[in-house]
Coordinates of C-alpha atoms in Angstrom, one line a residue:
A1 CA 68.3 114.6 91.2
L2 CA 67.7 115.6 87.5
Y3 CA 69.6 118.8 88.3
K4 CA 72.5 116.9 89.8
M5 CA 72.6 114.4 86.9
N6 CA 72.6 117.5 84.3
I7 CA 75.9 118.9 86.4
I8 CA 77.7 115.4 86.1
W9 CA 76.9 115.1 82.4
W10 CA 78.3 118.8 81.8
I11 CA 81.2 117.8 83.9
V12 CA 81.7 114.7 81.9
I13 CA 81.4 116.8 78.7
V14 CA 83.8 119.5 79.6
I15 CA 86.5 116.8 80.7
A16 CA 85.9 114.9 77.4
I17 CA 86.5 118.4 75.4
I18 CA 89.7 119.0 77.4
I19 CA 91.0 115.6 76.6
V20 CA 90.3 116.1 73.0
I21 CA 92.2 119.4 72.8
V22 CA 95.0 118.1 74.7
L23 CA 95.3 115.0 72.1
L24 CA 94.8 117.4 69.3
V25 CA 97.7 119.7 70.6
I26 CA 99.9 116.6 70.9
A27 CA 99.1 115.5 67.3
I28 CA 99.8 118.8 65.7
K29 CA 103.1 119.2 67.8
F30 CA 104.0 115.8 66.4
I31 CA 103.2 116.3 62.9
F32 CA 105.0 119.7 62.8
Q33 CA 107.8 118.2 64.6
H34 CA 108.2 115.5 62.2
R35 CA 108.0 117.9 59.3
E36 CA 110.7 120.0 60.9
L37 CA 112.9 117.0 61.0
E38 CA 112.9 116.6 57.4
I39 CA 114.4 119.9 56.7
P40 CA 118.4 119.3 56.3
I41 CA 121.0 121.1 58.2
D42 CA 124.5 121.7 57.3
C43 CA 126.9 119.1 58.9
R44 CA 130.3 117.7 57.3
S45 CA 129.7 114.2 55.8
L46 CA 131.7 111.2 56.8
E47 CA 133.7 109.4 53.8
I48 CA 132.2 105.9 53.8
V49 CA 133.0 102.7 52.0
D50 CA 129.6 101.0 51.6
R51 CA 126.2 100.8 53.1
I52 CA 124.7 97.9 55.1
Q53 CA 121.1 96.8 54.9
L54 CA 119.9 96.2 58.7
E55 CA 116.2 95.2 58.0
P56 CA 114.3 93.4 55.2
E57 CA 113.1 95.5 52.5
G58 CA 109.5 97.0 52.8
T59 CA 109.5 96.7 56.7
K60 CA 106.9 99.0 58.4
L61 CA 108.3 99.0 61.8
I62 CA 109.7 102.2 63.2
S63 CA 113.0 100.9 64.2
F64 CA 116.0 103.1 65.2
N65 CA 119.1 103.5 67.6
P66 CA 120.9 100.2 66.5
S67 CA 123.7 98.8 68.4
I68 CA 126.0 96.2 67.1
V69 CA 128.3 93.5 68.4
K70 CA 130.2 90.5 66.8
Y71 CA 128.5 87.3 67.9
D72 CA 130.7 84.2 66.8
D73 CA 131.3 84.7 63.3
E74 CA 128.0 86.9 62.7
Y75 CA 126.9 90.5 63.8
L76 CA 124.1 90.8 66.2
I77 CA 122.2 94.0 66.0
I78 CA 119.9 95.2 68.9
Y79 CA 117.5 98.2 68.5
R80 CA 114.5 100.1 69.4
I81 CA 111.1 99.4 68.1
N82 CA 108.3 102.2 68.4
P83 CA 104.8 101.7 68.4
A84 CA 103.2 102.0 64.9
S85 CA 101.7 105.2 65.8
G86 CA 105.1 106.7 66.5
L87 CA 103.6 108.6 69.4
V88 CA 104.4 107.8 73.2
T89 CA 101.5 105.4 73.4
G90 CA 101.7 101.4 73.1
R91 CA 104.6 99.1 74.1
Y92 CA 108.4 99.9 73.0
K93 CA 110.1 96.6 72.0
I94 CA 113.6 95.3 71.5
G95 CA 114.4 94.5 67.7
M96 CA 117.1 92.0 66.8
T97 CA 118.7 91.5 63.4
I98 CA 121.5 88.8 62.9
L99 CA 123.9 89.3 60.0
D100 CA 126.4 86.8 58.4
K101 CA 130.0 87.8 57.7
D102 CA 128.8 89.1 54.2
F103 CA 126.1 91.3 55.9
N104 CA 123.2 89.1 54.6
I105 CA 120.3 89.0 57.1
E106 CA 120.0 85.7 58.6
R107 CA 117.2 86.7 61.3
N108 CA 115.1 89.6 61.9
T109 CA 112.6 89.6 64.6
S110 CA 111.9 91.1 68.1
F111 CA 112.2 89.8 71.8
L112 CA 109.0 88.2 72.8
D113 CA 108.7 89.6 76.2
V114 CA 108.3 93.2 77.8
P115 CA 107.5 92.4 81.6
D116 CA 104.0 93.1 82.6
R117 CA 105.0 95.5 85.3
Y118 CA 106.2 98.1 82.4
L119 CA 102.6 98.0 80.9
F120 CA 102.2 101.5 81.7
V121 CA 105.5 102.9 81.3
N122 CA 106.0 101.8 77.7
G123 CA 108.6 99.1 78.1
Y124 CA 112.4 99.0 77.0
M125 CA 113.9 101.8 75.1
D126 CA 117.4 102.3 73.3
P127 CA 119.2 99.2 74.0
R128 CA 122.9 99.1 74.0
V129 CA 124.2 95.7 73.3
F130 CA 127.3 94.1 74.5
I131 CA 129.2 90.8 75.2
H132 CA 130.8 90.1 78.5
N133 CA 132.4 86.9 79.7
D134 CA 130.6 85.1 76.9
Q135 CA 127.1 86.3 78.2
T136 CA 125.0 88.8 76.1
Y137 CA 123.6 91.8 77.8
A138 CA 122.0 95.4 77.0
L139 CA 121.8 98.6 78.9
V140 CA 118.2 99.9 78.3
I141 CA 116.0 102.9 79.5
V142 CA 112.7 102.0 81.2
Y143 CA 110.4 104.9 82.5
H144 CA 109.5 104.6 86.1
S145 CA 106.6 106.2 88.1
V146 CA 108.4 107.7 91.1
G147 CA 106.9 109.5 94.0
I148 CA 104.8 112.4 93.3
N149 CA 106.2 113.2 89.9
I150 CA 103.5 113.4 87.4
L151 CA 105.6 112.3 84.6
P152 CA 107.5 108.9 84.6
I153 CA 111.3 109.4 85.1
P154 CA 113.8 107.4 83.1
R155 CA 116.0 104.8 84.8
M156 CA 118.7 102.6 83.3
H157 CA 118.7 98.9 83.4
L158 CA 120.7 96.0 82.9
I159 CA 119.0 93.0 81.1
K160 CA 120.6 89.7 80.2
L161 CA 119.6 88.3 76.6
N162 CA 118.8 85.1 75.3
I163 CA 119.4 85.5 71.7
I164 CA 118.4 81.9 70.6
N165 CA 114.9 82.0 72.5
R166 CA 114.4 85.7 71.9
T167 CA 113.8 86.1 75.8
I168 CA 115.1 88.5 78.5
E169 CA 116.5 86.2 81.1
S170 CA 117.1 88.7 83.9
D171 CA 116.4 92.7 84.5
Q172 CA 118.0 94.8 87.0
T173 CA 117.5 98.5 87.8
I174 CA 120.9 100.1 87.9
I175 CA 121.0 101.9 91.2
P176 CA 121.6 105.8 90.5
Y177 CA 124.8 107.2 91.8
H178 CA 125.4 110.7 90.6
E179 CA 122.4 111.3 88.4
G180 CA 119.7 113.8 89.2
I181 CA 116.2 112.3 89.6
D182 CA 115.0 113.7 86.2
S183 CA 118.3 113.3 84.4
V184 CA 119.9 109.9 83.4
Q185 CA 122.8 109.3 81.3
K186 CA 121.7 106.4 79.2
N187 CA 124.6 106.2 76.6
W188 CA 127.2 104.3 78.7
N189 CA 129.8 103.0 76.4
Y190 CA 131.1 99.4 77.0
L191 CA 134.9 98.8 77.2
D192 CA 136.3 95.3 76.3
I193 CA 138.6 95.1 79.0
T194 CA 140.1 91.4 79.4
H195 CA 139.7 89.3 82.5
A196 CA 137.4 92.1 84.0
H197 CA 134.7 90.2 86.2
N198 CA 132.4 93.2 86.2
P199 CA 131.8 95.2 82.9
I200 CA 133.6 98.5 82.5
F201 CA 131.8 101.6 80.9
V202 CA 132.3 104.9 80.0
A203 CA 129.6 106.6 81.7
R204 CA 130.4 110.4 80.5
I205 CA 132.8 111.8 78.0
N206 CA 133.5 115.0 79.9
P207 CA 134.6 114.5 82.5
M208 CA 135.8 111.1 81.3
T209 CA 133.9 109.2 83.8
I210 CA 134.8 105.4 84.0
V211 CA 132.6 103.1 86.0
S212 CA 132.3 99.4 86.7
L213 CA 128.8 97.7 87.2
D214 CA 128.4 94.9 89.5
I215 CA 126.9 92.1 87.4
D216 CA 124.9 90.5 90.2
T217 CA 123.6 93.8 92.0
A218 CA 123.7 96.4 89.1
V219 CA 125.4 98.7 91.5
P220 CA 127.8 101.0 89.6
K221 CA 131.1 102.2 91.2
T222 CA 133.2 105.2 89.9
L223 CA 136.8 104.3 88.9
F224 CA 138.2 107.3 87.2
S225 CA 137.3 110.8 86.4
T226 CA 139.5 113.1 84.2
H227 CA 138.5 116.4 82.4
C228 CA 139.5 117.3 78.9
Q229 CA 139.2 121.0 78.5
S230 CA 140.2 121.1 74.8
I231 CA 137.2 119.1 74.1
D232 CA 134.7 121.4 75.6
D233 CA 136.4 124.3 74.0
K234 CA 136.2 122.9 70.5
L235 CA 133.0 121.2 70.6
I236 CA 130.6 123.2 73.1
G237 CA 132.4 126.6 73.1
K238 CA 130.0 129.2 74.4
N239 CA 126.9 127.5 73.2
I240 CA 124.7 127.3 76.5
Y241 CA 122.2 125.0 74.6
K242 CA 124.8 122.4 73.7
R243 CA 126.0 119.2 75.5
I244 CA 128.2 116.1 75.0
N245 CA 126.8 112.7 75.3
G246 CA 128.1 109.2 74.6
G247 CA 126.9 107.0 71.7
T248 CA 128.7 103.7 71.0
K249 CA 131.0 101.1 72.6
A250 CA 134.7 101.4 72.3
I251 CA 136.9 99.4 69.8
R252 CA 140.5 99.1 69.6
I253 CA 142.4 101.0 66.8
N254 CA 146.3 101.0 66.9
N255 CA 146.4 100.3 70.7
K256 CA 144.0 102.9 71.8
F257 CA 140.2 102.9 72.5
V258 CA 138.0 104.6 69.9
A259 CA 134.3 105.4 70.3
I260 CA 131.9 107.8 68.8
G261 CA 130.1 110.4 71.1
H262 CA 127.4 113.1 70.0
T263 CA 126.8 116.6 70.8
K264 CA 123.2 117.7 71.1
I265 CA 121.7 121.0 70.9
T266 CA 118.5 121.6 72.7
R267 CA 116.1 124.7 71.9
S268 CA 112.6 125.7 71.9
G269 CA 111.3 124.0 75.1
N270 CA 113.1 120.6 74.5
M271 CA 111.3 120.0 71.2
D272 CA 113.8 121.1 68.7
F273 CA 117.0 118.9 68.6
I274 CA 120.1 119.1 66.6
F275 CA 122.6 116.2 66.7
A276 CA 126.0 115.8 65.4
N277 CA 128.8 113.2 66.2
F278 CA 132.5 112.9 66.6
F279 CA 135.2 110.1 67.2
Y280 CA 137.3 110.3 70.1
E281 CA 140.3 108.3 71.2
F282 CA 141.4 107.5 74.6
S283 CA 144.1 105.3 76.4
T284 CA 143.6 101.7 77.1
K285 CA 145.1 102.0 80.5
S286 CA 144.0 103.9 83.6
P287 CA 142.7 106.5 83.9
Y288 CA 141.8 106.1 80.3
A289 CA 142.2 109.8 79.5
I290 CA 141.2 111.4 76.0
T291 CA 144.1 111.6 73.7
R292 CA 142.5 112.8 70.4
F293 CA 138.9 113.7 69.0
S294 CA 137.6 114.7 65.6
D295 CA 135.4 117.4 64.5
E296 CA 131.7 116.9 64.1
F297 CA 130.3 115.0 61.2
S298 CA 127.1 113.1 60.2
I299 CA 126.7 110.0 58.1
P300 CA 125.5 110.4 54.5
T301 CA 122.0 108.7 54.2
G302 CA 121.7 109.3 50.5
R303 CA 118.6 111.6 51.3
F304 CA 120.3 114.8 50.9
K305 CA 123.2 116.3 49.0
K306 CA 126.8 116.1 50.5
D307 CA 127.4 118.0 53.8
K308 CA 123.8 118.0 54.5
S309 CA 122.1 116.2 57.4
E310 CA 119.1 115.0 59.2
K311 CA 118.7 116.9 62.5
I312 CA 118.8 113.7 64.5
Q313 CA 121.6 111.2 63.7
M314 CA 122.2 109.2 66.7
I315 CA 125.3 106.9 66.2
T316 CA 124.7 104.0 68.4
G317 CA 127.0 101.3 67.2
L318 CA 130.6 100.8 66.3
E319 CA 132.3 97.6 65.7
I320 CA 135.3 96.2 63.8
K321 CA 134.7 94.7 60.5
D322 CA 138.3 93.7 59.5
N323 CA 141.8 95.1 59.5
E324 CA 141.0 97.8 57.1
E325 CA 137.5 99.0 58.2
V326 CA 134.8 99.4 60.8
I327 CA 131.0 99.2 60.9
I328 CA 128.9 102.0 62.0
T329 CA 125.1 102.0 62.9
A330 CA 122.8 104.8 63.6
G331 CA 119.2 105.9 64.3
I332 CA 117.8 108.7 61.9
N333 CA 115.2 111.2 63.0
D334 CA 113.9 108.6 65.4
R335 CA 112.3 106.9 62.7
F336 CA 114.6 104.5 60.9
M337 CA 118.1 103.0 61.0
I338 CA 121.1 102.8 58.8
G339 CA 124.4 100.8 58.5
V340 CA 127.6 102.0 56.9
T341 CA 131.4 100.9 56.7
C342 CA 134.3 103.4 57.0
S343 CA 138.0 103.0 56.7
K344 CA 140.2 103.1 59.8
K345 CA 142.5 105.4 57.8
V346 CA 139.5 108.0 57.6
I347 CA 139.1 107.8 61.2
E348 CA 142.7 108.1 62.1
N349 CA 142.9 111.1 59.8
M350 CA 139.9 112.7 61.6
L351 CA 141.3 112.0 64.9
N352 CA 144.2 114.1 64.2
E353 CA 142.3 117.3 63.8
N354 CA 142.2 117.8 67.4
I355 CA 145.3 116.4 69.5
V356 CA 144.9 116.8 73.3

């Protein structure tokens, strides 16, 4: 019996050592990855008008990837809050900021509930807020345990938000329809199309895939799909590590839809990311084909010299400010968020760089 007990203790000790080694490797990778992210890269800077404060001074939250929508006479900003450790442990939450028309912070808080069924899959990530038929919704990512997969699989959800009570009124899993089990395009871009019963989105930029989403059942339906070869040729070229993703909802400028997408280069076993952003314009009429797009750019954060950028700049919000300017919000290095204003004339000139 004593011999068996000794064997059991040795097994426990070996398992504990393995766990400690794995945690140390994760911690070391995280530290070096974070340091690597602080090394600037070359990227053309967007010409901005002003900066907007999205959180109170001195906040210690890890908040990023903010999306924005006009909410009555105010601006509603919904964003991702990571656990304080910054690691993939703990619960992700949805943060909320309300700005008045002069960009003063009126409310800064988080949604109260993350459903218990997501206790072991970290909660909600990367919300994209939109208002449809006077109701406030967001698309979010939730990691699911699926079948025999060791790691959770990302799935997109449609959630209905109660802004006053800071609660989530409903939560539906969007039924996959053209995604692989390990690949979900989470950056669907909302289109504000009047009198549409169900919301309509750009599900992919190229091919330009337009889908409607049944608001009651969360079942998507592909409406149109058009390919734009010139956007592939210019933004992707022959780089096998590069791909195009969505980013923001579309706004209307000069009777066209305008949105922001991003390119992403993935190298070194998916641990090294480089992002750049671009404007793209498309028709407000079916099949919503792309008409113009800009070269890649970054937002000047004030941390580096002109035309230098962080490796990860995810522009996730775009909204009209007035007749002359738009508002752009972005997550930086998965650590903090920024907001800026930009002239419509600047965007117009950038879109002329590539006419389809």
